[in-house]
């Protein structure tokens, strides 16, 4: 498994987006790497976090707690994206968000339990098709996460879940949080590939839209229970993504069928 680091000031060639016209299309460049959104697409964060919450505080609505903790995820990254706050890792943001969520639910846990609960993001279970699908994909493609998670978190997640990554592209690698264009473009640059030679596979239409705008190829994989049985968003593809697959195994078969 390869991990890549970059200085915050380094700006790989092509890291600025001016127009989609400046990138080759998927028809002009065969996909060589398939990188994955991770939370929700590869691993089931809601059931994993709920189970961890239930172990430390049996009396709380664990699913509601998991949802509330996750709801702080994107807003907590916005000050970093905008430059109002220096870069901090997702592990640090999760810890801050956990403190706020515990206060919201009126819970006062010992410090060691709070720290252990924060590390539950490293122990999330993979969806049933993830490991087999990634194993199939990596016969012909470079596979790895392109995630807002950080290197330590994603590495331990891979060890716990058995995810057979070739490379890890975390936010502390690209020094950007998706959907900033450089999060996608720097990942391609580190792999010495054109953006169109890198495919982002995700269960989230907005992530795919940002990746496409940055010149990457795209694959949609629905996870209709990521947010629980009442999920209303990302149930279906909302654009003509390059591939629409039923799961990671199906994605591997579809890409194998290509020349």
Tab-separated table of N, CA and C in Angstrom, residues 100-165:
chain	number	residue	atom	x	y	z
A	100	UNK	N	-19.392	18.288	20.728
A	100	UNK	CA	-20.634	19.044	20.564
A	100	UNK	C	-21.855	18.133	20.576
A	101	UNK	N	-21.734	16.943	19.995
A	101	UNK	CA	-22.867	16.015	19.949
A	101	UNK	C	-23.158	15.425	21.324
A	102	UNK	N	-22.118	15.122	22.071
A	102	UNK	CA	-22.315	14.654	23.448
A	102	UNK	C	-23.061	15.707	24.272
A	103	UNK	N	-22.680	16.963	24.092
A	103	UNK	CA	-23.362	18.040	24.819
A	103	UNK	C	-24.818	18.150	24.379
A	104	UNK	N	-25.064	17.990	23.077
A	104	UNK	CA	-26.433	18.051	22.561
A	104	UNK	C	-27.306	16.978	23.193
A	105	UNK	N	-26.743	15.788	23.411
A	105	UNK	CA	-27.512	14.676	23.968
A	105	UNK	C	-27.420	14.619	25.500
A	106	UNK	N	-26.740	15.579	26.102
A	106	UNK	CA	-26.633	15.622	27.548
A	106	UNK	C	-25.817	14.497	28.139
A	107	UNK	N	-24.788	14.053	27.419
A	107	UNK	CA	-23.961	12.931	27.867
A	107	UNK	C	-22.614	13.433	28.363
A	108	UNK	N	-22.135	12.848	29.438
A	108	UNK	CA	-20.831	13.185	30.019
A	108	UNK	C	-20.056	11.887	30.186
A	109	UNK	N	-19.191	11.589	29.232
A	109	UNK	CA	-18.430	10.344	29.247
A	109	UNK	C	-17.017	10.585	29.746
A	110	UNK	N	-16.394	9.576	30.343
A	110	UNK	CA	-14.978	9.681	30.693
A	110	UNK	C	-14.139	9.964	29.446
A	111	UNK	N	-13.057	10.679	29.633
A	111	UNK	CA	-12.228	11.100	28.510
A	111	UNK	C	-11.774	9.922	27.665
A	112	UNK	N	-11.393	8.818	28.325
A	112	UNK	CA	-10.901	7.668	27.550
A	112	UNK	C	-12.006	7.065	26.695
A	113	UNK	N	-13.262	7.130	27.154
A	113	UNK	CA	-14.373	6.621	26.349
A	113	UNK	C	-14.665	7.551	25.183
A	114	UNK	N	-14.516	8.847	25.398
A	114	UNK	CA	-14.707	9.805	24.304
A	114	UNK	C	-13.655	9.562	23.222
A	115	UNK	N	-12.408	9.395	23.633
A	115	UNK	CA	-11.342	9.150	22.653
A	115	UNK	C	-11.573	7.855	21.894
A	116	UNK	N	-11.977	6.805	22.613
A	116	UNK	CA	-12.220	5.528	21.952
A	116	UNK	C	-13.396	5.630	20.977
A	117	UNK	N	-14.432	6.335	21.361
A	117	UNK	CA	-15.579	6.503	20.482
A	117	UNK	C	-15.183	7.269	19.224
A	118	UNK	N	-14.323	8.253	19.366
A	118	UNK	CA	-13.873	8.995	18.180
A	118	UNK	C	-13.156	8.096	17.195
A	119	UNK	N	-12.458	7.092	17.710
A	119	UNK	CA	-11.729	6.170	16.828
A	119	UNK	C	-12.646	5.108	16.208
A	120	UNK	N	-13.935	5.164	16.517
A	120	UNK	CA	-14.871	4.238	15.873
A	120	UNK	C	-14.927	4.454	14.364
A	121	UNK	N	-14.569	5.644	13.904
A	121	UNK	CA	-14.532	5.896	12.458
A	121	UNK	C	-13.463	5.055	11.769
A	122	UNK	N	-12.519	4.546	12.534
A	122	UNK	CA	-11.479	3.676	11.971
A	122	UNK	C	-11.910	2.214	11.935
A	123	UNK	N	-13.054	1.913	12.556
A	123	UNK	CA	-13.492	0.519	12.686
A	123	UNK	C	-14.833	0.271	11.986
A	124	UNK	N	-15.133	1.056	10.971
A	124	UNK	CA	-16.418	0.932	10.292
A	124	UNK	C	-16.465	-0.324	9.436
A	125	UNK	N	-17.617	-0.998	9.390
A	125	UNK	CA	-17.721	-2.221	8.587
A	125	UNK	C	-17.868	-1.908	7.100
A	126	UNK	N	-17.246	-2.702	6.245
A	126	UNK	CA	-17.444	-2.502	4.807
A	126	UNK	C	-18.816	-3.003	4.380
A	127	UNK	N	-19.355	-2.424	3.325
A	127	UNK	CA	-20.557	-3.002	2.724
A	127	UNK	C	-20.222	-4.407	2.226
A	128	UNK	N	-21.194	-5.309	2.143
A	128	UNK	CA	-20.905	-6.715	1.814
A	128	UNK	C	-20.147	-6.922	0.510
A	129	UNK	N	-20.307	-6.030	-0.459
A	129	UNK	CA	-19.662	-6.202	-1.769
A	129	UNK	C	-18.307	-5.510	-1.864
A	130	UNK	N	-17.934	-4.712	-0.862
A	130	UNK	CA	-16.774	-3.827	-1.020
A	130	UNK	C	-15.457	-4.572	-1.189
A	131	UNK	N	-15.138	-5.482	-0.287
A	131	UNK	CA	-13.826	-6.144	-0.343
A	131	UNK	C	-13.696	-6.989	-1.607
A	132	UNK	N	-14.728	-7.766	-1.927
A	132	UNK	CA	-14.668	-8.582	-3.144
A	132	UNK	C	-14.557	-7.696	-4.378
A	133	UNK	N	-15.346	-6.638	-4.419
A	133	UNK	CA	-15.319	-5.756	-5.582
A	133	UNK	C	-13.979	-5.069	-5.758
A	134	UNK	N	-13.387	-4.582	-4.671
A	134	UNK	CA	-12.081	-3.937	-4.759
A	134	UNK	C	-11.007	-4.932	-5.191
A	135	UNK	N	-11.102	-6.158	-4.696
A	135	UNK	CA	-10.135	-7.197	-5.082
A	135	UNK	C	-10.209	-7.466	-6.577
A	136	UNK	N	-11.420	-7.503	-7.118
A	136	UNK	CA	-11.588	-7.687	-8.563
A	136	UNK	C	-11.054	-6.483	-9.339
A	137	UNK	N	-11.358	-5.293	-8.860
A	137	UNK	CA	-10.940	-4.081	-9.567
A	137	UNK	C	-9.433	-3.956	-9.659
A	138	UNK	N	-8.735	-4.316	-8.586
A	138	UNK	CA	-7.300	-4.057	-8.557
A	138	UNK	C	-6.496	-5.029	-9.420
A	139	UNK	N	-7.174	-5.996	-10.045
A	139	UNK	CA	-6.460	-6.840	-11.019
A	139	UNK	C	-6.012	-6.019	-12.225
A	140	UNK	N	-6.795	-4.980	-12.567
A	140	UNK	CA	-6.477	-4.175	-13.746
A	140	UNK	C	-6.304	-2.692	-13.435
A	141	UNK	N	-6.721	-2.251	-12.258
A	141	UNK	CA	-6.719	-0.834	-11.949
A	141	UNK	C	-6.041	-0.565	-10.609
A	142	UNK	N	-5.492	0.630	-10.473
A	142	UNK	CA	-5.068	1.119	-9.173
A	142	UNK	C	-6.330	1.468	-8.389
A	143	UNK	N	-6.413	1.029	-7.161
A	143	UNK	CA	-7.594	1.348	-6.355
A	143	UNK	C	-7.170	2.006	-5.040
A	144	UNK	N	-7.990	2.915	-4.575
A	144	UNK	CA	-7.706	3.582	-3.315
A	144	UNK	C	-8.829	4.525	-2.957
A	145	UNK	N	-8.822	5.033	-1.732
A	145	UNK	CA	-9.800	6.040	-1.352
A	145	UNK	C	-9.369	7.421	-1.837
A	146	UNK	N	-10.338	8.213	-2.250
A	146	UNK	CA	-10.155	9.650	-2.440
A	146	UNK	C	-11.158	10.279	-1.489
A	147	UNK	N	-10.703	10.515	-0.279
A	147	UNK	CA	-11.607	10.728	0.847
A	147	UNK	C	-11.244	11.981	1.624
A	148	UNK	N	-12.231	12.523	2.320
A	148	UNK	CA	-11.962	13.604	3.262
A	148	UNK	C	-11.351	13.081	4.557
A	149	UNK	N	-11.304	11.767	4.711
A	149	UNK	CA	-10.587	11.179	5.833
A	149	UNK	C	-9.092	11.423	5.694
A	150	UNK	N	-8.367	11.317	6.788
A	150	UNK	CA	-6.924	11.520	6.771
A	150	UNK	C	-6.194	10.182	6.744
A	151	UNK	N	-4.903	10.267	6.487
A	151	UNK	CA	-4.112	9.072	6.222
A	151	UNK	C	-4.156	8.055	7.353
A	152	UNK	N	-3.982	8.508	8.598
A	152	UNK	CA	-3.999	7.574	9.720
A	152	UNK	C	-5.340	6.893	9.864
A	153	UNK	N	-6.417	7.686	9.797
A	153	UNK	CA	-7.760	7.134	9.902
A	153	UNK	C	-8.017	6.101	8.812
A	154	UNK	N	-7.706	6.459	7.563
A	154	UNK	CA	-7.996	5.575	6.424
A	154	UNK	C	-7.127	4.319	6.438
A	155	UNK	N	-5.897	4.452	6.908
A	155	UNK	CA	-5.015	3.288	6.981
A	155	UNK	C	-5.524	2.279	8.003
A	156	UNK	N	-5.898	2.768	9.187
A	156	UNK	CA	-6.425	1.860	10.212
A	156	UNK	C	-7.783	1.294	9.801
A	157	UNK	N	-8.591	2.090	9.116
A	157	UNK	CA	-9.852	1.575	8.591
A	157	UNK	C	-9.600	0.416	7.627
A	158	UNK	N	-8.618	0.581	6.745
A	158	UNK	CA	-8.301	-0.473	5.786
A	158	UNK	C	-7.845	-1.745	6.490
A	159	UNK	N	-7.024	-1.599	7.531
A	159	UNK	CA	-6.552	-2.774	8.271
A	159	UNK	C	-7.720	-3.482	8.948
A	160	UNK	N	-8.619	-2.710	9.555
A	160	UNK	CA	-9.742	-3.300	10.283
A	160	UNK	C	-10.763	-3.951	9.360
A	161	UNK	N	-11.004	-3.325	8.215
A	161	UNK	CA	-12.060	-3.803	7.308
A	161	UNK	C	-11.534	-4.724	6.216
A	162	UNK	N	-10.209	-4.853	6.105
A	162	UNK	CA	-9.641	-5.700	5.056
A	162	UNK	C	-9.745	-5.096	3.670
A	163	UNK	N	-9.685	-3.773	3.579
A	163	UNK	CA	-9.813	-3.102	2.277
A	163	UNK	C	-8.475	-3.165	1.541
A	164	UNK	N	-8.444	-3.746	0.351
A	164	UNK	CA	-7.169	-3.975	-0.345
A	164	UNK	C	-6.727	-2.786	-1.192
A	165	UNK	N	-6.497	-1.644	-0.557
A	165	UNK	CA	-6.086	-0.463	-1.300
A	165	UNK	C	-4.667	-0.614	-1.860
